[in-house]
Amino acid sequence: NLINTLFVALHPELTRLFANRDLQRMRGLYTTSIAIVVWSAIPTLLVLGFFGPAVIAFWTKSAAIVSVAMVVWCGMEAVLASLGQNAALPSYAANRPIAIFLFFLPCNALALIVAAFLVGPNALIVIPVCFAITNLVFAFYAFYLGTRVVESSIADVAIEAFSPNTLWLKLRSAVR
């Protein structure tokens, strides 16, 4: 929900910046949103790995027992879906949702079809793995489209977004 809130909050601002052709500010907000998703994923996955199975067992009164791997893969799927959603932000801001939709729908359909053929009573982990893989492919595509909208190279945006210093410096400057 935090990542969805980020998307909803930034979408109108990125649309305004795109309309005003303020690509430098747009690129800055874009890389910050990607950095937030990337760097919030690490603690999220660690917490899921350590506490996820116990929480699910408690919540379902032990009716559902899941492995650490299952919980972490479900977390990875959610993180990659969030990454793809935020990577697509500039495309939505530039009113180009069709390009996103035409790639997103086949990715998810493929994950569903492959998972349906591979899943079994002892192989439920296939479902989040299939969706995580296709969400990763979609995130790369959305990232490619997003960097085209902000008129930057994939390498420049990736280096800035995946650097721990970027998020730290941007959060520090926002507090001041």
mmCIF file of N, CA and C in Angstrom, residues 43-138:
data_model
loop_
_atom_site.group_PDB
_atom_site.id
_atom_site.type_symbol
_atom_site.label_atom_id
_atom_site.label_comp_id
_atom_site.label_asym_id
_atom_site.label_seq_id
_atom_site.Cartn_x
_atom_site.Cartn_y
_atom_site.Cartn_z
ATOM 1 N N PRO A 43 14.206 -4.484 3.469
ATOM 2 C CA PRO A 43 13.663 -4.783 4.803
ATOM 3 C C PRO A 43 12.327 -5.517 4.748
ATOM 4 N N THR A 44 11.534 -5.216 3.722
ATOM 5 C CA THR A 44 10.242 -5.906 3.586
ATOM 6 C C THR A 44 10.442 -7.404 3.422
ATOM 7 N N LEU A 45 11.345 -7.791 2.542
ATOM 8 C CA LEU A 45 11.595 -9.218 2.299
ATOM 9 C C LEU A 45 12.239 -9.888 3.511
ATOM 10 N N LEU A 46 13.096 -9.174 4.221
ATOM 11 C CA LEU A 46 13.690 -9.737 5.441
ATOM 12 C C LEU A 46 12.625 -9.991 6.503
ATOM 13 N N VAL A 47 11.736 -9.044 6.700
ATOM 14 C CA VAL A 47 10.659 -9.215 7.686
ATOM 15 C C VAL A 47 9.756 -10.369 7.275
ATOM 16 N N LEU A 48 9.410 -10.432 5.991
ATOM 17 C CA LEU A 48 8.575 -11.548 5.520
ATOM 18 C C LEU A 48 9.265 -12.889 5.753
ATOM 19 N N GLY A 49 10.545 -12.946 5.468
ATOM 20 C CA GLY A 49 11.288 -14.194 5.649
ATOM 21 C C GLY A 49 11.345 -14.642 7.097
ATOM 22 N N PHE A 50 11.549 -13.683 7.991
ATOM 23 C CA PHE A 50 11.665 -14.035 9.413
ATOM 24 C C PHE A 50 10.322 -14.291 10.085
ATOM 25 N N PHE A 51 9.313 -13.494 9.759
ATOM 26 C CA PHE A 51 8.058 -13.562 10.506
ATOM 27 C C PHE A 51 6.852 -14.038 9.704
ATOM 28 N N GLY A 52 6.950 -14.058 8.368
ATOM 29 C CA GLY A 52 5.815 -14.392 7.518
ATOM 30 C C GLY A 52 5.131 -15.712 7.832
ATOM 31 N N PRO A 53 5.868 -16.836 7.879
ATOM 32 C CA PRO A 53 5.214 -18.109 8.157
ATOM 33 C C PRO A 53 4.512 -18.139 9.522
ATOM 34 N N ALA A 54 5.133 -17.551 10.531
ATOM 35 C CA ALA A 54 4.514 -17.538 11.873
ATOM 36 C C ALA A 54 3.247 -16.687 11.879
ATOM 37 N N VAL A 55 3.288 -15.555 11.196
ATOM 38 C CA VAL A 55 2.106 -14.682 11.137
ATOM 39 C C VAL A 55 0.958 -15.384 10.422
ATOM 40 N N ILE A 56 1.266 -16.051 9.316
ATOM 41 C CA ILE A 56 0.210 -16.763 8.581
ATOM 42 C C ILE A 56 -0.345 -17.917 9.408
ATOM 43 N N ALA A 57 0.519 -18.637 10.081
ATOM 44 C CA ALA A 57 0.049 -19.741 10.939
ATOM 45 C C ALA A 57 -0.845 -19.197 12.056
ATOM 46 N N PHE A 58 -0.450 -18.105 12.676
ATOM 47 C CA PHE A 58 -1.260 -17.497 13.735
ATOM 48 C C PHE A 58 -2.583 -16.989 13.177
ATOM 49 N N TRP A 59 -2.524 -16.305 12.049
ATOM 50 C CA TRP A 59 -3.707 -15.697 11.438
ATOM 51 C C TRP A 59 -4.728 -16.760 11.033
ATOM 52 N N THR A 60 -4.258 -17.887 10.505
ATOM 53 C CA THR A 60 -5.177 -18.939 10.044
ATOM 54 C C THR A 60 -5.398 -20.026 11.093
ATOM 55 N N LYS A 61 -4.901 -19.788 12.306
ATOM 56 C CA LYS A 61 -4.996 -20.776 13.382
ATOM 57 C C LYS A 61 -4.414 -22.114 12.932
ATOM 58 N N SER A 62 -3.280 -22.038 12.268
ATOM 59 C CA SER A 62 -2.508 -23.172 11.748
ATOM 60 C C SER A 62 -3.216 -23.966 10.663
ATOM 61 N N ALA A 63 -4.269 -23.391 10.078
ATOM 62 C CA ALA A 63 -4.951 -24.067 8.973
ATOM 63 C C ALA A 63 -4.106 -23.999 7.700
ATOM 64 N N ALA A 64 -3.268 -22.973 7.597
ATOM 65 C CA ALA A 64 -2.377 -22.835 6.445
ATOM 66 C C ALA A 64 -0.944 -22.729 6.949
ATOM 67 N N ILE A 65 -0.134 -23.649 6.528
ATOM 68 C CA ILE A 65 1.280 -23.633 6.883
ATOM 69 C C ILE A 65 2.055 -23.352 5.594
ATOM 70 N N VAL A 66 2.857 -22.310 5.613
ATOM 71 C CA VAL A 66 3.635 -21.961 4.426
ATOM 72 C C VAL A 66 5.121 -21.923 4.775
ATOM 73 N N SER A 67 5.912 -22.154 3.775
ATOM 74 C CA SER A 67 7.366 -22.138 3.965
ATOM 75 C C SER A 67 7.889 -20.706 3.866
ATOM 76 N N VAL A 68 9.097 -20.527 4.341
ATOM 77 C CA VAL A 68 9.766 -19.230 4.212
ATOM 78 C C VAL A 68 9.912 -18.896 2.728
ATOM 79 N N ALA A 69 10.272 -19.879 1.917
ATOM 80 C CA ALA A 69 10.449 -19.655 0.482
ATOM 81 C C ALA A 69 9.153 -19.154 -0.156
ATOM 82 N N MET A 70 8.025 -19.748 0.221
ATOM 83 C CA MET A 70 6.737 -19.329 -0.345
ATOM 84 C C MET A 70 6.443 -17.882 0.017
ATOM 85 N N VAL A 71 6.656 -17.515 1.259
ATOM 86 C CA VAL A 71 6.374 -16.157 1.710
ATOM 87 C C VAL A 71 7.315 -15.160 1.032
ATOM 88 N N VAL A 72 8.583 -15.512 0.919
ATOM 89 C CA VAL A 72 9.550 -14.612 0.279
ATOM 90 C C VAL A 72 9.236 -14.456 -1.206
ATOM 91 N N TRP A 73 8.865 -15.545 -1.893
ATOM 92 C CA TRP A 73 8.503 -15.427 -3.305
ATOM 93 C C TRP A 73 7.240 -14.589 -3.494
ATOM 94 N N CYS A 74 6.282 -14.725 -2.592
ATOM 95 C CA CYS A 74 5.088 -13.863 -2.658
ATOM 96 C C CYS A 74 5.497 -12.405 -2.450
ATOM 97 N N GLY A 75 6.424 -12.176 -1.532
ATOM 98 C CA GLY A 75 6.938 -10.826 -1.315
ATOM 99 C C GLY A 75 7.677 -10.302 -2.527
ATOM 100 N N MET A 76 8.499 -11.155 -3.142
ATOM 101 C CA MET A 76 9.219 -10.752 -4.358
ATOM 102 C C MET A 76 8.246 -10.383 -5.474
ATOM 103 N N GLU A 77 7.193 -11.168 -5.596
ATOM 104 C CA GLU A 77 6.194 -10.867 -6.626
ATOM 105 C C GLU A 77 5.576 -9.496 -6.369
ATOM 106 N N ALA A 78 5.236 -9.210 -5.128
ATOM 107 C CA ALA A 78 4.640 -7.914 -4.797
ATOM 108 C C ALA A 78 5.627 -6.768 -5.024
ATOM 109 N N VAL A 79 6.871 -6.964 -4.647
ATOM 110 C CA VAL A 79 7.904 -5.929 -4.841
ATOM 111 C C VAL A 79 8.109 -5.667 -6.333
ATOM 112 N N LEU A 80 8.210 -6.726 -7.134
ATOM 113 C CA LEU A 80 8.429 -6.548 -8.567
ATOM 114 C C LEU A 80 7.213 -5.929 -9.251
ATOM 115 N N ALA A 81 6.009 -6.267 -8.785
ATOM 116 C CA ALA A 81 4.806 -5.627 -9.320
ATOM 117 C C ALA A 81 4.817 -4.131 -8.996
ATOM 118 N N SER A 82 5.216 -3.787 -7.780
ATOM 119 C CA SER A 82 5.306 -2.381 -7.382
ATOM 120 C C SER A 82 6.382 -1.650 -8.171
ATOM 121 N N LEU A 83 7.497 -2.326 -8.391
ATOM 122 C CA LEU A 83 8.579 -1.728 -9.170
ATOM 123 C C LEU A 83 8.100 -1.443 -10.593
ATOM 124 N N GLY A 84 7.407 -2.395 -11.191
ATOM 125 C CA GLY A 84 6.874 -2.188 -12.542
ATOM 126 C C GLY A 84 5.867 -1.062 -12.597
ATOM 127 N N GLN A 85 4.996 -0.993 -11.593
ATOM 128 C CA GLN A 85 3.987 0.073 -11.544
ATOM 129 C C GLN A 85 4.667 1.440 -11.469
ATOM 130 N N ASN A 86 5.659 1.577 -10.601
ATOM 131 C CA ASN A 86 6.338 2.860 -10.468
ATOM 132 C C ASN A 86 7.278 3.142 -11.636
ATOM 133 N N ALA A 87 7.829 2.111 -12.248
ATOM 134 C CA ALA A 87 8.657 2.309 -13.436
ATOM 135 C C ALA A 87 7.814 2.852 -14.588
ATOM 136 N N ALA A 88 6.526 2.552 -14.582
ATOM 137 C CA ALA A 88 5.614 3.011 -15.636
ATOM 138 C C ALA A 88 5.069 4.416 -15.395
ATOM 139 N N LEU A 89 5.374 5.011 -14.255
ATOM 140 C CA LEU A 89 4.828 6.331 -13.913
ATOM 141 C C LEU A 89 4.973 7.378 -15.023
ATOM 142 N N PRO A 90 6.161 7.580 -15.598
ATOM 143 C CA PRO A 90 6.270 8.599 -16.650
ATOM 144 C C PRO A 90 5.388 8.306 -17.861
ATOM 145 N N SER A 91 5.221 7.038 -18.188
ATOM 146 C CA SER A 91 4.361 6.689 -19.326
ATOM 147 C C SER A 91 2.914 7.050 -19.044
ATOM 148 N N TYR A 92 2.459 6.797 -17.830
ATOM 149 C CA TYR A 92 1.103 7.209 -17.454
ATOM 150 C C TYR A 92 0.985 8.725 -17.449
ATOM 151 N N ALA A 93 2.015 9.404 -16.924
ATOM 152 C CA ALA A 93 1.997 10.868 -16.856
ATOM 153 C C ALA A 93 1.962 11.483 -18.256
ATOM 154 N N ALA A 94 2.585 10.817 -19.217
ATOM 155 C CA ALA A 94 2.611 11.302 -20.596
ATOM 156 C C ALA A 94 1.395 10.808 -21.385
ATOM 157 N N ASN A 95 0.438 10.204 -20.692
ATOM 158 C CA ASN A 95 -0.789 9.684 -21.296
ATOM 159 C C ASN A 95 -0.498 8.626 -22.361
ATOM 160 N N ARG A 96 0.366 7.685 -21.993
ATOM 161 C CA ARG A 96 0.719 6.572 -22.885
ATOM 162 C C ARG A 96 0.439 5.221 -22.219
ATOM 163 N N PRO A 97 -0.778 5.034 -21.683
ATOM 164 C CA PRO A 97 -1.054 3.787 -20.963
ATOM 165 C C PRO A 97 -1.216 2.569 -21.866
ATOM 166 N N ILE A 98 -1.519 2.779 -23.144
ATOM 167 C CA ILE A 98 -1.735 1.637 -24.055
ATOM 168 C C ILE A 98 -0.462 0.817 -24.207
ATOM 169 N N ALA A 99 0.680 1.485 -24.319
ATOM 170 C CA ALA A 99 1.951 0.765 -24.446
ATOM 171 C C ALA A 99 2.196 -0.109 -23.213
ATOM 172 N N ILE A 100 1.820 0.400 -22.049
ATOM 173 C CA ILE A 100 1.973 -0.361 -20.806
ATOM 174 C C ILE A 100 1.003 -1.537 -20.805
ATOM 175 N N PHE A 101 -0.250 -1.259 -21.100
ATOM 176 C CA PHE A 101 -1.286 -2.287 -21.077
ATOM 177 C C PHE A 101 -0.982 -3.423 -22.051
ATOM 178 N N LEU A 102 -0.531 -3.089 -23.252
ATOM 179 C CA LEU A 102 -0.285 -4.110 -24.273
ATOM 180 C C LEU A 102 0.882 -5.033 -23.931
ATOM 181 N N PHE A 103 1.699 -4.637 -22.976
ATOM 182 C CA PHE A 103 2.780 -5.505 -22.513
ATOM 183 C C PHE A 103 2.411 -6.188 -21.201
ATOM 184 N N PHE A 104 1.728 -5.451 -20.328
ATOM 185 C CA PHE A 104 1.371 -5.966 -19.010
ATOM 186 C C PHE A 104 0.397 -7.149 -19.110
ATOM 187 N N LEU A 105 -0.615 -7.015 -19.922
ATOM 188 C CA LEU A 105 -1.630 -8.069 -20.034
ATOM 189 C C LEU A 105 -1.036 -9.396 -20.514
ATOM 190 N N PRO A 106 -0.260 -9.431 -21.594
ATOM 191 C CA PRO A 106 0.337 -10.711 -21.999
ATOM 192 C C PRO A 106 1.302 -11.281 -20.956
ATOM 193 N N CYS A 107 2.043 -10.415 -20.262
ATOM 194 C CA CYS A 107 2.954 -10.898 -19.213
ATOM 195 C C CYS A 107 2.183 -11.654 -18.142
ATOM 196 N N ASN A 108 1.098 -11.057 -17.668
ATOM 197 C CA ASN A 108 0.319 -11.706 -16.613
ATOM 198 C C ASN A 108 -0.434 -12.927 -17.124
ATOM 199 N N ALA A 109 -0.910 -12.868 -18.357
ATOM 200 C CA ALA A 109 -1.576 -14.044 -18.939
ATOM 201 C C ALA A 109 -0.590 -15.202 -19.056
ATOM 202 N N LEU A 110 0.630 -14.913 -19.490
ATOM 203 C CA LEU A 110 1.661 -15.944 -19.599
ATOM 204 C C LEU A 110 1.963 -16.557 -18.234
ATOM 205 N N ALA A 111 2.100 -15.713 -17.215
ATOM 206 C CA ALA A 111 2.368 -16.222 -15.856
ATOM 207 C C ALA A 111 1.249 -17.137 -15.402
ATOM 208 N N LEU A 112 0.029 -16.747 -15.649
ATOM 209 C CA LEU A 112 -1.123 -17.547 -15.234
ATOM 210 C C LEU A 112 -1.163 -18.888 -15.960
ATOM 211 N N ILE A 113 -0.908 -18.865 -17.253
ATOM 212 C CA ILE A 113 -0.946 -20.104 -18.044
ATOM 213 C C ILE A 113 0.172 -21.055 -17.611
ATOM 214 N N VAL A 114 1.393 -20.536 -17.486
ATOM 215 C CA VAL A 114 2.521 -21.384 -17.074
ATOM 216 C C VAL A 114 2.285 -21.937 -15.675
ATOM 217 N N ALA A 115 1.838 -21.098 -14.767
ATOM 218 C CA ALA A 115 1.583 -21.548 -13.396
ATOM 219 C C ALA A 115 0.492 -22.614 -13.366
ATOM 220 N N ALA A 116 -0.550 -22.460 -14.181
ATOM 221 C CA ALA A 116 -1.642 -23.435 -14.211
ATOM 222 C C ALA A 116 -1.139 -24.815 -14.639
ATOM 223 N N PHE A 117 -0.173 -24.854 -15.558
ATOM 224 C CA PHE A 117 0.361 -26.134 -16.019
ATOM 225 C C PHE A 117 1.360 -26.744 -15.043
ATOM 226 N N LEU A 118 2.051 -25.911 -14.274
ATOM 227 C CA LEU A 118 3.100 -26.415 -13.392
ATOM 228 C C LEU A 118 2.661 -26.641 -11.946
ATOM 229 N N VAL A 119 1.575 -26.030 -11.544
ATOM 230 C CA VAL A 119 1.165 -26.102 -10.146
ATOM 231 C C VAL A 119 0.658 -27.508 -9.801
ATOM 232 N N GLY A 120 0.909 -27.883 -8.588
ATOM 233 C CA GLY A 120 0.424 -29.157 -8.072
ATOM 234 C C GLY A 120 0.209 -29.016 -6.583
ATOM 235 N N PRO A 121 -0.275 -30.052 -5.934
ATOM 236 C CA PRO A 121 -0.571 -29.943 -4.506
ATOM 237 C C PRO A 121 0.654 -29.574 -3.660
ATOM 238 N N ASN A 122 1.818 -30.025 -4.067
ATOM 239 C CA ASN A 122 3.032 -29.703 -3.315
ATOM 240 C C ASN A 122 3.916 -28.690 -4.043
ATOM 241 N N ALA A 123 3.363 -28.034 -5.033
ATOM 242 C CA ALA A 123 4.161 -27.100 -5.823
ATOM 243 C C ALA A 123 3.454 -25.758 -6.003
ATOM 244 N N LEU A 124 2.811 -25.274 -4.957
ATOM 245 C CA LEU A 124 2.116 -23.986 -5.038
ATOM 246 C C LEU A 124 3.082 -22.816 -5.205
ATOM 247 N N ILE A 125 4.334 -23.023 -4.838
ATOM 248 C CA ILE A 125 5.331 -21.959 -4.948
ATOM 249 C C ILE A 125 5.518 -21.514 -6.399
ATOM 250 N N VAL A 126 5.112 -22.368 -7.341
ATOM 251 C CA VAL A 126 5.217 -22.038 -8.767
ATOM 252 C C VAL A 126 4.424 -20.768 -9.092
ATOM 253 N N ILE A 127 3.317 -20.544 -8.421
ATOM 254 C CA ILE A 127 2.459 -19.390 -8.732
ATOM 255 C C ILE A 127 3.196 -18.069 -8.499
ATOM 256 N N PRO A 128 3.692 -17.794 -7.279
ATOM 257 C CA PRO A 128 4.397 -16.515 -7.125
ATOM 258 C C PRO A 128 5.699 -16.438 -7.925
ATOM 259 N N VAL A 129 6.351 -17.573 -8.164
ATOM 260 C CA VAL A 129 7.583 -17.552 -8.965
ATOM 261 C C VAL A 129 7.262 -17.117 -10.399
ATOM 262 N N CYS A 130 6.227 -17.685 -10.997
ATOM 263 C CA CYS A 130 5.845 -17.315 -12.367
ATOM 264 C C CYS A 130 5.474 -15.838 -12.456
ATOM 265 N N PHE A 131 4.688 -15.361 -11.498
ATOM 266 C CA PHE A 131 4.302 -13.953 -11.525
ATOM 267 C C PHE A 131 5.490 -13.037 -11.227
ATOM 268 N N ALA A 132 6.408 -13.455 -10.374
ATOM 269 C CA ALA A 132 7.601 -12.642 -10.099
ATOM 270 C C ALA A 132 8.452 -12.507 -11.356
ATOM 271 N N ILE A 133 8.618 -13.598 -12.087
ATOM 272 C CA ILE A 133 9.431 -13.556 -13.314
ATOM 273 C C ILE A 133 8.793 -12.633 -14.353
ATOM 274 N N THR A 134 7.487 -12.777 -14.574
ATOM 275 C CA THR A 134 6.854 -11.916 -15.580
ATOM 276 C C THR A 134 6.773 -10.466 -15.093
ATOM 277 N N ASN A 135 6.644 -10.245 -13.785
ATOM 278 C CA ASN A 135 6.668 -8.869 -13.275
ATOM 279 C C ASN A 135 8.048 -8.250 -13.438
ATOM 280 N N LEU A 136 9.092 -9.055 -13.338
ATOM 281 C CA LEU A 136 10.445 -8.553 -13.575
ATOM 282 C C LEU A 136 10.606 -8.131 -15.039
ATOM 283 N N VAL A 137 10.121 -8.946 -15.952
ATOM 284 C CA VAL A 137 10.174 -8.616 -17.381
ATOM 285 C C VAL A 137 9.382 -7.333 -17.634
ATOM 286 N N PHE A 138 8.187 -7.250 -17.052
ATOM 287 C CA PHE A 138 7.372 -6.045 -17.223
ATOM 288 C C PHE A 138 8.066 -4.816 -16.637
#
